[in-house]
Amino acid sequence: MIKEKYSESIKETSINVVQSSFESLRKKNITKTGLRIYKEGMLGISGALGDYDEKELEKKALDNLIVPYDYEVSSNKKITEDYSKHIMTDEEFVQEVEAILEVCRRDFSDFGLYNKFKDSK
C-alpha cells in the first residue's frame, strides 16, 4: 500500500463592501488535506478541511478503493512548494480596496457597490 498526502495552507483576507464603503474585514487560515491510497491496483481518495483525525482520513480512503489504477506509483517523495511570497501585505490590500472604493464614490456616486474582495496567500 502506498499513501500520498497533500496539504495546502491558505491565508485568506476578505473585505466586505456595502454601498461602496468598507464594512468589515475577515482573516482566515484554512488548511486543506487530501489523502490518496494505492493498493492492489486500486485508488482510494479522501479529504479534510481544517483539523482532522489521520486514522479516520485513512479509513475513508481505504473505504473508497473503487477506482482501478494500473499505473506505476512513485514513492518516497516529498515536495514542498511555498507560494507565500505575495505582492501585497494585508494592509496594502486594504489600502488598495479603499482607493478603488473612493474612486467609485467620487466618480459614480449614483452607483452602489456591494461585494467582497478576497486575497488568498
C-alpha atoms as a PDB file:
ATOM      1  CA  MET A   1       0.000   0.000   0.000  1.00  0.00           C
ATOM      2  CA  ILE A   2       1.251   3.474  -0.923  1.00  0.00           C
ATOM      3  CA  LYS A   3      -0.100   6.651   0.704  1.00  0.00           C
ATOM      4  CA  GLU A   4       0.158  10.164  -0.709  1.00  0.00           C
ATOM      5  CA  LYS A   5      -0.843  13.108   1.449  1.00  0.00           C
ATOM      6  CA  TYR A   6      -1.347  16.600   0.077  1.00  0.00           C
ATOM      7  CA  SER A   7      -1.734  19.593   2.390  1.00  0.00           C
ATOM      8  CA  GLU A   8      -2.398  23.191   1.484  1.00  0.00           C
ATOM      9  CA  SER A   9      -2.453  26.109   3.904  1.00  0.00           C
ATOM     10  CA  ILE A  10      -4.169  29.265   2.736  1.00  0.00           C
ATOM     11  CA  LYS A  11      -4.298  32.649   4.421  1.00  0.00           C
ATOM     12  CA  GLU A  12      -7.410  34.472   3.200  1.00  0.00           C
ATOM     13  CA  THR A  13      -8.257  38.126   3.753  1.00  0.00           C
ATOM     14  CA  SER A  14     -11.788  39.172   2.835  1.00  0.00           C
ATOM     15  CA  ILE A  15     -13.190  42.695   2.747  1.00  0.00           C
ATOM     16  CA  ASN A  16     -16.962  43.117   2.706  1.00  0.00           C
ATOM     17  CA  VAL A  17     -18.241  46.196   0.846  1.00  0.00           C
ATOM     18  CA  VAL A  18     -21.707  47.705   1.309  1.00  0.00           C
ATOM     19  CA  GLN A  19     -22.922  50.817  -0.540  1.00  0.00           C
ATOM     20  CA  SER A  20     -19.403  51.404  -1.913  1.00  0.00           C
ATOM     21  CA  SER A  21     -17.959  51.552   1.611  1.00  0.00           C
ATOM     22  CA  PHE A  22     -15.706  49.273   3.599  1.00  0.00           C
ATOM     23  CA  GLU A  23     -17.930  47.348   6.041  1.00  0.00           C
ATOM     24  CA  SER A  24     -15.789  44.583   7.550  1.00  0.00           C
ATOM     25  CA  LEU A  25     -12.522  42.693   7.356  1.00  0.00           C
ATOM     26  CA  ARG A  26     -12.166  38.951   7.949  1.00  0.00           C
ATOM     27  CA  LYS A  27      -8.964  36.916   8.086  1.00  0.00           C
ATOM     28  CA  LYS A  28      -8.919  33.112   7.939  1.00  0.00           C
ATOM     29  CA  ASN A  29      -6.258  30.433   7.948  1.00  0.00           C
ATOM     30  CA  ILE A  30      -7.523  27.427   6.002  1.00  0.00           C
ATOM     31  CA  THR A  31      -5.848  24.023   5.814  1.00  0.00           C
ATOM     32  CA  LYS A  32      -6.955  21.509   3.186  1.00  0.00           C
ATOM     33  CA  THR A  33      -5.665  17.927   3.200  1.00  0.00           C
ATOM     34  CA  GLY A  34      -6.127  15.180   0.639  1.00  0.00           C
ATOM     35  CA  LEU A  35      -5.077  11.555   1.005  1.00  0.00           C
ATOM     36  CA  ARG A  36      -4.641   9.045  -1.819  1.00  0.00           C
ATOM     37  CA  ILE A  37      -4.103   5.367  -1.179  1.00  0.00           C
ATOM     38  CA  TYR A  38      -2.940   2.942  -3.867  1.00  0.00           C
ATOM     39  CA  LYS A  39      -3.486  -0.726  -3.054  1.00  0.00           C
ATOM     40  CA  GLU A  40      -3.633  -3.799  -5.264  1.00  0.00           C
ATOM     41  CA  GLY A  41      -4.259  -1.828  -8.463  1.00  0.00           C
ATOM     42  CA  MET A  42      -6.974   0.354  -6.908  1.00  0.00           C
ATOM     43  CA  LEU A  43      -7.064   4.005  -5.857  1.00  0.00           C
ATOM     44  CA  GLY A  44      -8.949   5.454  -2.896  1.00  0.00           C
ATOM     45  CA  ILE A  45      -9.232   9.139  -2.034  1.00  0.00           C
ATOM     46  CA  SER A  46     -10.377  11.143   0.994  1.00  0.00           C
ATOM     47  CA  GLY A  47     -10.059  14.729   2.107  1.00  0.00           C
ATOM     48  CA  ALA A  48     -10.460  17.037   5.064  1.00  0.00           C
ATOM     49  CA  LEU A  49     -10.798  20.729   5.782  1.00  0.00           C
ATOM     50  CA  GLY A  50      -9.153  22.039   8.951  1.00  0.00           C
ATOM     51  CA  ASP A  51      -8.131  19.691  11.769  1.00  0.00           C
ATOM     52  CA  TYR A  52      -8.675  16.003  11.109  1.00  0.00           C
ATOM     53  CA  ASP A  53      -8.016  12.546  12.500  1.00  0.00           C
ATOM     54  CA  GLU A  54      -5.276  10.865  10.427  1.00  0.00           C
ATOM     55  CA  LYS A  55      -6.656   7.361  11.061  1.00  0.00           C
ATOM     56  CA  GLU A  56     -10.193   8.406  10.048  1.00  0.00           C
ATOM     57  CA  LEU A  57      -8.884  10.018   6.845  1.00  0.00           C
ATOM     58  CA  GLU A  58      -7.017   6.811   6.001  1.00  0.00           C
ATOM     59  CA  LYS A  59     -10.080   4.667   6.765  1.00  0.00           C
ATOM     60  CA  LYS A  60     -12.211   6.775   4.397  1.00  0.00           C
ATOM     61  CA  ALA A  61      -9.603   6.441   1.632  1.00  0.00           C
ATOM     62  CA  LEU A  62      -9.475   2.667   2.138  1.00  0.00           C
ATOM     63  CA  ASP A  63     -13.293   2.540   2.012  1.00  0.00           C
ATOM     64  CA  ASN A  64     -13.078   4.416  -1.307  1.00  0.00           C
ATOM     65  CA  LEU A  65     -10.728   1.927  -3.018  1.00  0.00           C
ATOM     66  CA  ILE A  66     -13.005   1.684  -6.046  1.00  0.00           C
ATOM     67  CA  VAL A  67     -11.050   3.311  -8.857  1.00  0.00           C
ATOM     68  CA  PRO A  68      -8.864   0.983 -10.951  1.00  0.00           C
ATOM     69  CA  TYR A  69      -5.329   2.364 -11.203  1.00  0.00           C
ATOM     70  CA  ASP A  70      -2.954   0.446 -13.460  1.00  0.00           C
ATOM     71  CA  TYR A  71      -0.022   2.873 -13.423  1.00  0.00           C
ATOM     72  CA  GLU A  72       3.261   2.736 -11.563  1.00  0.00           C
ATOM     73  CA  VAL A  73       3.201   4.934  -8.481  1.00  0.00           C
ATOM     74  CA  SER A  74       6.277   6.861  -7.378  1.00  0.00           C
ATOM     75  CA  SER A  75       7.271   6.533  -3.753  1.00  0.00           C
ATOM     76  CA  ASN A  76       9.440   8.166  -1.092  1.00  0.00           C
ATOM     77  CA  LYS A  77       8.982  11.671  -2.498  1.00  0.00           C
ATOM     78  CA  LYS A  78       8.432  14.808  -0.509  1.00  0.00           C
ATOM     79  CA  ILE A  79       7.750  18.017  -2.376  1.00  0.00           C
ATOM     80  CA  THR A  80       7.208  21.343  -0.646  1.00  0.00           C
ATOM     81  CA  GLU A  81       6.078  24.422  -2.533  1.00  0.00           C
ATOM     82  CA  ASP A  82       5.868  27.831  -0.896  1.00  0.00           C
ATOM     83  CA  TYR A  83       3.725  30.455  -2.583  1.00  0.00           C
ATOM     84  CA  SER A  84       3.656  32.765   0.438  1.00  0.00           C
ATOM     85  CA  LYS A  85       5.752  35.458  -1.234  1.00  0.00           C
ATOM     86  CA  HIS A  86       2.897  37.683  -2.209  1.00  0.00           C
ATOM     87  CA  ILE A  87       2.829  41.078  -3.860  1.00  0.00           C
ATOM     88  CA  MET A  88       0.751  42.810  -1.169  1.00  0.00           C
ATOM     89  CA  THR A  89       0.560  42.691   2.602  1.00  0.00           C
ATOM     90  CA  ASP A  90      -2.897  42.686   4.221  1.00  0.00           C
ATOM     91  CA  GLU A  91      -2.514  46.378   4.996  1.00  0.00           C
ATOM     92  CA  GLU A  92      -1.656  47.175   1.375  1.00  0.00           C
ATOM     93  CA  PHE A  93      -4.634  45.108   0.222  1.00  0.00           C
ATOM     94  CA  VAL A  94      -6.979  47.124   2.460  1.00  0.00           C
ATOM     95  CA  GLN A  95      -5.471  50.394   1.163  1.00  0.00           C
ATOM     96  CA  GLU A  96      -5.930  49.303  -2.482  1.00  0.00           C
ATOM     97  CA  VAL A  97      -9.568  48.348  -1.921  1.00  0.00           C
ATOM     98  CA  GLU A  98     -10.230  51.628  -0.124  1.00  0.00           C
ATOM     99  CA  ALA A  99      -8.652  53.521  -3.059  1.00  0.00           C
ATOM    100  CA  ILE A 100     -10.951  51.685  -5.501  1.00  0.00           C
ATOM    101  CA  LEU A 101     -13.977  52.458  -3.338  1.00  0.00           C
ATOM    102  CA  GLU A 102     -13.006  56.127  -3.151  1.00  0.00           C
ATOM    103  CA  VAL A 103     -12.995  56.315  -6.974  1.00  0.00           C
ATOM    104  CA  CYS A 104     -16.404  54.600  -7.077  1.00  0.00           C
ATOM    105  CA  ARG A 105     -17.881  57.028  -4.519  1.00  0.00           C
ATOM    106  CA  ARG A 106     -16.371  60.066  -6.225  1.00  0.00           C
ATOM    107  CA  ASP A 107     -16.935  59.218  -9.907  1.00  0.00           C
ATOM    108  CA  PHE A 108     -20.040  57.028  -9.667  1.00  0.00           C
ATOM    109  CA  SER A 109     -21.994  58.461  -6.763  1.00  0.00           C
ATOM    110  CA  ASP A 110     -25.307  57.112  -8.119  1.00  0.00           C
ATOM    111  CA  PHE A 111     -23.908  53.572  -8.170  1.00  0.00           C
ATOM    112  CA  GLY A 112     -23.695  51.400  -5.044  1.00  0.00           C
ATOM    113  CA  LEU A 113     -21.106  48.634  -4.912  1.00  0.00           C
ATOM    114  CA  TYR A 114     -21.928  45.536  -2.843  1.00  0.00           C
ATOM    115  CA  ASN A 115     -19.463  42.661  -2.889  1.00  0.00           C
ATOM    116  CA  LYS A 116     -16.429  41.026  -1.322  1.00  0.00           C
ATOM    117  CA  PHE A 117     -12.801  41.493  -2.201  1.00  0.00           C
ATOM    118  CA  LYS A 118     -10.699  38.421  -1.376  1.00  0.00           C
ATOM    119  CA  ASP A 119      -6.964  37.891  -1.298  1.00  0.00           C
ATOM    120  CA  SER A 120      -5.539  34.405  -0.736  1.00  0.00           C
ATOM    121  CA  LYS A 121      -1.935  33.560   0.020  1.00  0.00           C
END
